[in-house]
GROMACS .gro file of C-alpha atoms in nm:
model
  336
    1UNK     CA    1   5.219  -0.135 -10.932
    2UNK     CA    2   5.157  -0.478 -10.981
    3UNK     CA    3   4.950  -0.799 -10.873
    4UNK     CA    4   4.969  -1.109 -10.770
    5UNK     CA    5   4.683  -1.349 -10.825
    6UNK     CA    6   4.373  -1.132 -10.723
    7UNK     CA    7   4.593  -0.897 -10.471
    8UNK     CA    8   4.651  -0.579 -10.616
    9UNK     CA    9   4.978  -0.392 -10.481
   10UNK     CA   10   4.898  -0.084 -10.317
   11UNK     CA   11   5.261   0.017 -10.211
   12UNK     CA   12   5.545  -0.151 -10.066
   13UNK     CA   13   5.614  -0.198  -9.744
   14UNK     CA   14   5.868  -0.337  -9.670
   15UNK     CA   15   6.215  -0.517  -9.755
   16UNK     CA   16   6.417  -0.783  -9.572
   17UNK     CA   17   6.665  -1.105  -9.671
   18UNK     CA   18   6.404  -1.330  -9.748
   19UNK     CA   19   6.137  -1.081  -9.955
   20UNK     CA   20   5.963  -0.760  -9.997
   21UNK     CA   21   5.631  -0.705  -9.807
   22UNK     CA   22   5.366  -0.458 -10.037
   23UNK     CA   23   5.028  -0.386  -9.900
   24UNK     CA   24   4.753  -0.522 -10.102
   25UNK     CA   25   4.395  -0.526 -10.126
   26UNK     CA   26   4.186  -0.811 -10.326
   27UNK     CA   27   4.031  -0.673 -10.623
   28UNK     CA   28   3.714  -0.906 -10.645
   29UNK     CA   29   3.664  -0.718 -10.240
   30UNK     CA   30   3.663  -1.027 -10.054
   31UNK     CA   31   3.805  -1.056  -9.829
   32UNK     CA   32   3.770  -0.688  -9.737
   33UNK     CA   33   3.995  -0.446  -9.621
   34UNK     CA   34   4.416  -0.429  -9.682
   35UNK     CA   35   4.652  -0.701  -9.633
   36UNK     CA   36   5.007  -0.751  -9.630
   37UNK     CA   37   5.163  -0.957  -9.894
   38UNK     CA   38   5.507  -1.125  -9.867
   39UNK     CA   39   5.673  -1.224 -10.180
   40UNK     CA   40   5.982  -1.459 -10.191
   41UNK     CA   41   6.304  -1.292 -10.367
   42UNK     CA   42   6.582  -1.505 -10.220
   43UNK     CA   43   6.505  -1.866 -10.347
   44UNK     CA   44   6.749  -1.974 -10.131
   45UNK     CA   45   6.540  -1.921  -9.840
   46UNK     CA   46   6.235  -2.101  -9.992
   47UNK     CA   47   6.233  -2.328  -9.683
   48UNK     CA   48   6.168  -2.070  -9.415
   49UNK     CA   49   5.867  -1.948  -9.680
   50UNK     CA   50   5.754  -2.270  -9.688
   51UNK     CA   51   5.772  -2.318  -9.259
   52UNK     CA   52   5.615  -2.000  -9.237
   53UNK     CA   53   5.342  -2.077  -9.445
   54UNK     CA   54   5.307  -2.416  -9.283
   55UNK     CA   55   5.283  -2.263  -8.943
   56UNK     CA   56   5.013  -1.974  -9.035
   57UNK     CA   57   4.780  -2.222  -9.182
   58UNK     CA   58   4.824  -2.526  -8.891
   59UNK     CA   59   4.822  -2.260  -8.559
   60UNK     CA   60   4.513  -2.149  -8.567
   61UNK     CA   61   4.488  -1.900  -8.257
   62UNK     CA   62   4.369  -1.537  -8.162
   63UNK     CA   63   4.723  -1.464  -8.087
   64UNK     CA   64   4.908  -1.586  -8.398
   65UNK     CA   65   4.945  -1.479  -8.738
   66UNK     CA   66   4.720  -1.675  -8.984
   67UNK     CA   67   4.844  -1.722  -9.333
   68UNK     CA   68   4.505  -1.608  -9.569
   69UNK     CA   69   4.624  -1.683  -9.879
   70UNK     CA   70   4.947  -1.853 -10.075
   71UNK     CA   71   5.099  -1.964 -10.395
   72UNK     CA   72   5.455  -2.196 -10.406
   73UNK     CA   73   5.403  -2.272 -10.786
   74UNK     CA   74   5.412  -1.901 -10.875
   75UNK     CA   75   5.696  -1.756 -11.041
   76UNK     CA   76   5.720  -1.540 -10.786
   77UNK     CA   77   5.581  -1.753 -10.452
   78UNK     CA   78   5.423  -1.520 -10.209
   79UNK     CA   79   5.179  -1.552  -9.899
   80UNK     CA   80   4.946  -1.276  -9.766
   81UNK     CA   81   4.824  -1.243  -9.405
   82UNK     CA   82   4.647  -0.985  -9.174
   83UNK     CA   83   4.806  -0.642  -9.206
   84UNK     CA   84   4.886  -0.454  -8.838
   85UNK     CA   85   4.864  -0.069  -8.910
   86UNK     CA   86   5.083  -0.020  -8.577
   87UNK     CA   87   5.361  -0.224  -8.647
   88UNK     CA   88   5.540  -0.474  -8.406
   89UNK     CA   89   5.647  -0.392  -8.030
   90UNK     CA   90   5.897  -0.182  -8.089
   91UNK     CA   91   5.723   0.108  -8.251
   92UNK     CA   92   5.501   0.086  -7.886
   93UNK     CA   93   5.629   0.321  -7.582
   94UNK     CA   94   5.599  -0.009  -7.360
   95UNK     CA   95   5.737   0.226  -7.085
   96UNK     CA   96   5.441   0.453  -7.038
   97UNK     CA   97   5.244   0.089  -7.021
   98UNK     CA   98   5.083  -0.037  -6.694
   99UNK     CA   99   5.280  -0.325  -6.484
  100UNK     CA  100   4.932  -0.480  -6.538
  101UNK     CA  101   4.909  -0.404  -6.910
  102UNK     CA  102   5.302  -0.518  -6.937
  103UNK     CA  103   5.224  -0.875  -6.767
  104UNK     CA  104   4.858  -0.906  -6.954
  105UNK     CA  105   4.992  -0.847  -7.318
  106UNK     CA  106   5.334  -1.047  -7.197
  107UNK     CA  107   5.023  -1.374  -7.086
  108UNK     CA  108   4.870  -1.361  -7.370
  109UNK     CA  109   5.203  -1.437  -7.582
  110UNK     CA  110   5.278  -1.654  -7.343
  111UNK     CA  111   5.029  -1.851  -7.430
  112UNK     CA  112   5.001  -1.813  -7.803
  113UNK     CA  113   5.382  -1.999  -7.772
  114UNK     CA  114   5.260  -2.223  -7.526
  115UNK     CA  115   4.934  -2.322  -7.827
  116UNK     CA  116   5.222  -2.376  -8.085
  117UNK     CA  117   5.418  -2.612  -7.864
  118UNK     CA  118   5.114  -2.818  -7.841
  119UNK     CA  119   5.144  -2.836  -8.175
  120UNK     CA  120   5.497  -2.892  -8.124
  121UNK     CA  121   5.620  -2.625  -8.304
  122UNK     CA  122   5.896  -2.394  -8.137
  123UNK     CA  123   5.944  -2.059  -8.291
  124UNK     CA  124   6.290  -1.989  -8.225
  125UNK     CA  125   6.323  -1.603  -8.322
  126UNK     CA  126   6.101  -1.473  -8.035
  127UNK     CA  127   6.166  -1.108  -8.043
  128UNK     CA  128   6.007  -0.782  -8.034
  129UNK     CA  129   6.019  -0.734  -8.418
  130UNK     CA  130   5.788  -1.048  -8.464
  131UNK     CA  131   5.539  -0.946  -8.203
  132UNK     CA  132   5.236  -0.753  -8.366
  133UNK     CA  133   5.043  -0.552  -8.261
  134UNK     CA  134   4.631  -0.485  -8.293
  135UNK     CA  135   4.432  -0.232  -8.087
  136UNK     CA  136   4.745  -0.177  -7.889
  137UNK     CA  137   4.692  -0.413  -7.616
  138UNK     CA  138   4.675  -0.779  -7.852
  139UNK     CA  139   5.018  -0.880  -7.932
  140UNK     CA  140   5.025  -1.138  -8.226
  141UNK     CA  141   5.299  -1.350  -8.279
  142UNK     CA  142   5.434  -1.379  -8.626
  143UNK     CA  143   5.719  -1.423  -8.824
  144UNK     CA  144   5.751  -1.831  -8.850
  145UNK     CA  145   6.026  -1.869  -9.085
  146UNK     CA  146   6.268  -2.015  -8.863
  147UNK     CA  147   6.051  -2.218  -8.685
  148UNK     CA  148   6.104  -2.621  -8.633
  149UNK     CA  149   5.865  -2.853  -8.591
  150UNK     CA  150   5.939  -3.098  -8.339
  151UNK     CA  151   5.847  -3.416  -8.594
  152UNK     CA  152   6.159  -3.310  -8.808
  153UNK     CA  153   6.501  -3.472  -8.883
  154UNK     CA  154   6.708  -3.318  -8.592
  155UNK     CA  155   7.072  -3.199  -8.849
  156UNK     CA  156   7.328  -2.983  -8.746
  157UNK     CA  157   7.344  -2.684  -8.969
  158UNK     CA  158   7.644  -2.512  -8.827
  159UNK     CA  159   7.674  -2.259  -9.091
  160UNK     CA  160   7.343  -2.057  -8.983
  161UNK     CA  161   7.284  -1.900  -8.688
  162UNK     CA  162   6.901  -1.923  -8.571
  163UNK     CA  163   6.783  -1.588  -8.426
  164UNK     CA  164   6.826  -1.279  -8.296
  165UNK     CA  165   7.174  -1.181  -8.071
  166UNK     CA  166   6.999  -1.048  -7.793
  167UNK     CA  167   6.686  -1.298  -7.749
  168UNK     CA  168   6.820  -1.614  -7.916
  169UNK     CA  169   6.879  -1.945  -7.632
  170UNK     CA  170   7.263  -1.994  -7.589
  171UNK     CA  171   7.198  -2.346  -7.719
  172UNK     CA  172   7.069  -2.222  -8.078
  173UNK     CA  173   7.400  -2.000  -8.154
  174UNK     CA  174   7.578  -2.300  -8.293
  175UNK     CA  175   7.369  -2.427  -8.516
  176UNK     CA  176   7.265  -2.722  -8.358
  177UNK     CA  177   6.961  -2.876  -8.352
  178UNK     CA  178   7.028  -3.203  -8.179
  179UNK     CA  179   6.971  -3.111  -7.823
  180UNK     CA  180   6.685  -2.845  -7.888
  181UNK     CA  181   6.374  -2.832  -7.681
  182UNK     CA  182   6.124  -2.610  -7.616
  183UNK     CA  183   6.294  -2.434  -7.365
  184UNK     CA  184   6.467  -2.259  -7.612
  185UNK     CA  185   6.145  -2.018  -7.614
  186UNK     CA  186   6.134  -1.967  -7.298
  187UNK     CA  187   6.440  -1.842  -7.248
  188UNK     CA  188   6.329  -1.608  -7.562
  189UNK     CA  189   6.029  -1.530  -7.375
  190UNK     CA  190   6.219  -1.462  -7.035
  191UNK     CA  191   6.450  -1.202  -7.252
  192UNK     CA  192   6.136  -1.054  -7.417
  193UNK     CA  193   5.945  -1.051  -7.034
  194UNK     CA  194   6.284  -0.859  -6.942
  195UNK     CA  195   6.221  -0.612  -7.243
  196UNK     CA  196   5.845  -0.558  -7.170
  197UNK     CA  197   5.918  -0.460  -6.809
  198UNK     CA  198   6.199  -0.239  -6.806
  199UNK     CA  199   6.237  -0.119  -7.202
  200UNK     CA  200   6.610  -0.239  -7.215
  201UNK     CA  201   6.803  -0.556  -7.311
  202UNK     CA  202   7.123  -0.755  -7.260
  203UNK     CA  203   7.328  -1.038  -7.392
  204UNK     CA  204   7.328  -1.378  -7.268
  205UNK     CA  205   7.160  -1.395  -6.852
  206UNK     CA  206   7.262  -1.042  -6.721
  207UNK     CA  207   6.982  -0.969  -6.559
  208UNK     CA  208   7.078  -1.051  -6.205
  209UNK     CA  209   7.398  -0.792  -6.267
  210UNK     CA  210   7.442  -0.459  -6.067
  211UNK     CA  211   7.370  -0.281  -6.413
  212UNK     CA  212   7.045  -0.445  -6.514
  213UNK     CA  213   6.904  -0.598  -6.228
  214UNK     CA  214   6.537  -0.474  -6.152
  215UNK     CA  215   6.584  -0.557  -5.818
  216UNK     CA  216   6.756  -0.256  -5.706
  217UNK     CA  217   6.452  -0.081  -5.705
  218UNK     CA  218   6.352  -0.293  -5.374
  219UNK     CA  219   5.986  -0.288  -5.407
  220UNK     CA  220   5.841  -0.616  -5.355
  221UNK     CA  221   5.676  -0.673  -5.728
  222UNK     CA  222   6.064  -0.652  -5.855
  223UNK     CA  223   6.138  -0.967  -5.687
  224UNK     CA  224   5.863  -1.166  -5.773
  225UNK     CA  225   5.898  -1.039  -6.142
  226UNK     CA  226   6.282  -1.162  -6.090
  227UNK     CA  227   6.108  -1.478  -5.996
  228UNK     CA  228   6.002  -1.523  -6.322
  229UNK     CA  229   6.271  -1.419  -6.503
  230UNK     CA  230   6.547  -1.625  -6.279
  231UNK     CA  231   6.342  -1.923  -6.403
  232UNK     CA  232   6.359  -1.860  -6.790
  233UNK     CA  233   6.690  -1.654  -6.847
  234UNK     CA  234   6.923  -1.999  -6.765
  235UNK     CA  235   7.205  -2.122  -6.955
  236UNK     CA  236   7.157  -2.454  -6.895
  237UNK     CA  237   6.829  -2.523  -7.107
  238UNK     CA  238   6.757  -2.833  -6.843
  239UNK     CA  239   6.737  -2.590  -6.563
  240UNK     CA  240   6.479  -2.364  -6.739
  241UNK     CA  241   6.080  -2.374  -6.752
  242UNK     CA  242   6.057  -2.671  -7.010
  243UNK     CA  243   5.787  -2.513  -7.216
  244UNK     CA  244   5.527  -2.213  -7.250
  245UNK     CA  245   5.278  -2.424  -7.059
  246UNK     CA  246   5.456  -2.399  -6.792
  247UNK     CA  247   5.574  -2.011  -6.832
  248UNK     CA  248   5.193  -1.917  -6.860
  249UNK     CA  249   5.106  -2.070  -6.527
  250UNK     CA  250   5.422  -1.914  -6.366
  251UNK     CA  251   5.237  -1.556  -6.503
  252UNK     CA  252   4.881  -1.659  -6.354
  253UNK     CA  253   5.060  -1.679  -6.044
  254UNK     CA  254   5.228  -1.398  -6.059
  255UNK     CA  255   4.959  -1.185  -6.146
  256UNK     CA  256   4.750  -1.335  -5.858
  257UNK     CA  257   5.014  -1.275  -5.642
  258UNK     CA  258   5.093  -0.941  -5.703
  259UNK     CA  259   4.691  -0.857  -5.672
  260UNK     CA  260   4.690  -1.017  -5.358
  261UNK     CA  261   4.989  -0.807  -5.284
  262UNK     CA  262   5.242  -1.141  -5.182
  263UNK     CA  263   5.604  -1.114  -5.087
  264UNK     CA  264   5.839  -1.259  -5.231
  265UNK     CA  265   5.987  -1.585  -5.120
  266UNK     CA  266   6.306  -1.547  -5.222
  267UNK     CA  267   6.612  -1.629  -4.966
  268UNK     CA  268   6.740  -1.254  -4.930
  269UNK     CA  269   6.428  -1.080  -4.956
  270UNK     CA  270   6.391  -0.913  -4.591
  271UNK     CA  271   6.069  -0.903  -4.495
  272UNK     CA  272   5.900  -0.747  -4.217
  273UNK     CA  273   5.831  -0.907  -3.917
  274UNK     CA  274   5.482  -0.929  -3.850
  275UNK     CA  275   5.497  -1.039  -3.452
  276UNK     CA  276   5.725  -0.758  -3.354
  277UNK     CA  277   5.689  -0.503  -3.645
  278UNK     CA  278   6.068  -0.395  -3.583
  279UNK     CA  279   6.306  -0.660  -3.727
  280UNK     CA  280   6.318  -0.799  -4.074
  281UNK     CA  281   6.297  -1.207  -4.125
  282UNK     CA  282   6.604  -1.362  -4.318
  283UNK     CA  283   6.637  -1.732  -4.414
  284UNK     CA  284   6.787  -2.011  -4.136
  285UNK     CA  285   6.734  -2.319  -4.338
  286UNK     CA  286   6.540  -2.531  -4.586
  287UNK     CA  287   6.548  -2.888  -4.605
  288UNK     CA  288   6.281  -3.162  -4.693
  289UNK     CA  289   6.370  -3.343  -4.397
  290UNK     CA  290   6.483  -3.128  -4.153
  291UNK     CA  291   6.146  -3.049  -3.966
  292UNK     CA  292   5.918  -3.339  -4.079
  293UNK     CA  293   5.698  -3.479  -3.821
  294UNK     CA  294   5.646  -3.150  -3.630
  295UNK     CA  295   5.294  -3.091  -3.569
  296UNK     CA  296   5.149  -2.689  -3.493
  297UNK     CA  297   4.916  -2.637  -3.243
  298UNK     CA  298   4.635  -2.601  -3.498
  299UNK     CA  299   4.698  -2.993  -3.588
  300UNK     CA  300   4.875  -2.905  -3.893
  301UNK     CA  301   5.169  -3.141  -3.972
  302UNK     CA  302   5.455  -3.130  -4.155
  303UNK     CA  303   5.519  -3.346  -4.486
  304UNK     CA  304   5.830  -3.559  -4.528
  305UNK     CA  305   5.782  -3.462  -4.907
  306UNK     CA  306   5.776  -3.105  -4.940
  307UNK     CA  307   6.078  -2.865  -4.928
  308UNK     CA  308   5.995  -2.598  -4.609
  309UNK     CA  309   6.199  -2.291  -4.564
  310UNK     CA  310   6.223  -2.138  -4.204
  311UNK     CA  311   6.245  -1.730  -4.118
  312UNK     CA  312   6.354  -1.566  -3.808
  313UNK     CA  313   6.322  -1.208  -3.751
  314UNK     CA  314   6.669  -1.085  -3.683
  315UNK     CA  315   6.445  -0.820  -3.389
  316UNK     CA  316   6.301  -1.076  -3.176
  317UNK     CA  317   6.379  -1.436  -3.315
  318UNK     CA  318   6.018  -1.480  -3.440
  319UNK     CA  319   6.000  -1.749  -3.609
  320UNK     CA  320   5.837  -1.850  -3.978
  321UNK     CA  321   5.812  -2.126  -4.125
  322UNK     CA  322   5.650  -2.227  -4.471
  323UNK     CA  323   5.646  -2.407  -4.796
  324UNK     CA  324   5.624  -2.236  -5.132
  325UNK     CA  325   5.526  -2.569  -5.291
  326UNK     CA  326   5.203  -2.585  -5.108
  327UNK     CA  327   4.912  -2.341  -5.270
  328UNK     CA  328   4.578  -2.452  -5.031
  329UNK     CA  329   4.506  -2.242  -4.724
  330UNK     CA  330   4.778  -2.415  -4.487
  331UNK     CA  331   5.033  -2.204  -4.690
  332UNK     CA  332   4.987  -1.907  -4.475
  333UNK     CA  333   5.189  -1.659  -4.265
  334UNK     CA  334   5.116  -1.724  -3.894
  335UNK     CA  335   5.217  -1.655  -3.559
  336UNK     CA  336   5.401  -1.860  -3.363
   0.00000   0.00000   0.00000
């Protein structure tokens, strides 16, 4: 069928805008095994080839595609890189998955993005499609073609769209470059977090709607996953995580929380009283200021600089009061 350089075509693959994809194997046997091989047909989208290439060879991480192999000054350029026998996320029934499984494969990309914006690149087509998959639990993120690193001229290229409808930041469906950040990924990853969890998507930040909202389903773990998400799927890219760092800690601390079996500390989340047992707690206030220099009986006093929320069961007016910004043993349910 063909080769290219020492890569003998097995069969083909695959066929998008950009190139075909033919499974290879190198004929002098190393490296061992079959790879996939992407060769360029649409010159005009020798730029993203070259990005892509650029990306698989500089991010080197268990999590992301690494380019093996490549040739620009070919007639026919081409790259070749690992070859996934199960596909990307979308040929995976992610709804017979564990919550845990869900969250640890959702982590790990998490923090392959999070290793590529410390090498500021942003990906900007975080999808399902361009998630692979290995031993069905390590998701590898690939497909760099439309990726921008952060050192480049920032142009407006209103004529292309960058991304998918469904995943793509609000900010990126112009064209625009200007004001682009790496927020723009998170909001991909909050979509894709969305998509893990439930096995359904939506355009533009739906999730809090009557139709997709996980929350109707009033188990505890919803909310604190709609924690996560109500941080990520924003409009406003300056309202969003800023980064992946940040995203990955935001799963750590979900995932402890949820082992530790936490509520939620979200404003309409009725929680059980636990003087009484009988009424449900609802949210009076929050203010920085509003109870600073109050001291409990244990000695404990209240900062002037942290934001403290106050509960009172609607049973017998217990009262709550705590800070989610604090995370050492003062931050702790007691009676009062």
């Amino acid at each position: 069928m063909g080769k290219f350089g020492d890569w003998n075509i097995i069969k083909t693959i695959g066929e998008g805008g950009q190139g075909q994809i033919h499974l290879v194997k190198n004929e002098k046997g190393e490296p061992s095994g079959v790879f996939a091989l992407k060769k360029l047909t649409n010159k005009n989208r020798i730029q993203r080839f070259e990005k892509e290439i650029l990306a698989g060879m500089k991010l080197k991480h268990p999590n992301i595609i690494e380019v093996i192999e490549y040739d620009l000054e070919n007639k026919r350029p081409y790259l070749v890189m690992k070859y996934f026998e199960e596909g990307d996320m979308t040929n995976l029934n992610i709804v017979s998955f564990s919550l845990n499984e869900k969250i640890e494969i959702f982590r790990k990309i998490c923090e392959a993005v999070a290793f590529a914006h410390k090498n500021k690149v942003i990906h900007r087509d975080i999808k399902p499609e361009n998630i692979f998959m290995e031993n069905q639990f390590e998701p590898i993120v690939g497909d760099f073609g439309l990726c921008f690193f952060d050192d480049e001229e920032r142009i407006t290229n209103s004529d292309e769209v960058i991304g998918s409808r469904y995943y793509m930041a609000p900010e990126l469906a112009d064209g625009k470059f200007e004001d682009m950040t790496y927020s723009a990924d998170v909001y991909s990853l909050g979509k894709l977090f969305y998509w893990i969890i439930t096995g359904k998507i939506f355009d533009r930040e739906k999730h809090n709607d009557n139709k997709y909202k996980i929350t109707k389903n009033e188990k505890t773990i919803c909310f604190l996953i709609n924690e996560v998400l109500n941080k990520t799927i924003i409009e406003n890219p300056e309202n969003r995580l800023q980064n992946a760092f940040e995203l990955v800690n935001e799963i750590n601390n979900l995932e402890k929380r949820i082992s530790m079996g936490a509520n939620s500390i979200g404003p309409n989340i009725p929680l059980e009283c636990i003087f009484c047992g009988v009424g449900k707690y609802h949210k009076i206030s929050g203010s920085r200021n509003g109870i600073a220099g109050i001291e409990t009986s244990n000695g404990f006093n209240f900062s002037r600089n942290k934001e403290w929320t106050i509960l009172q069961c609607d049973y017998c007016n217990n009262i709550q009061i705590f800070s989610p910004l604090i995370k050492d043993s003062t931050n702790k349910w007691e009676k009062k």
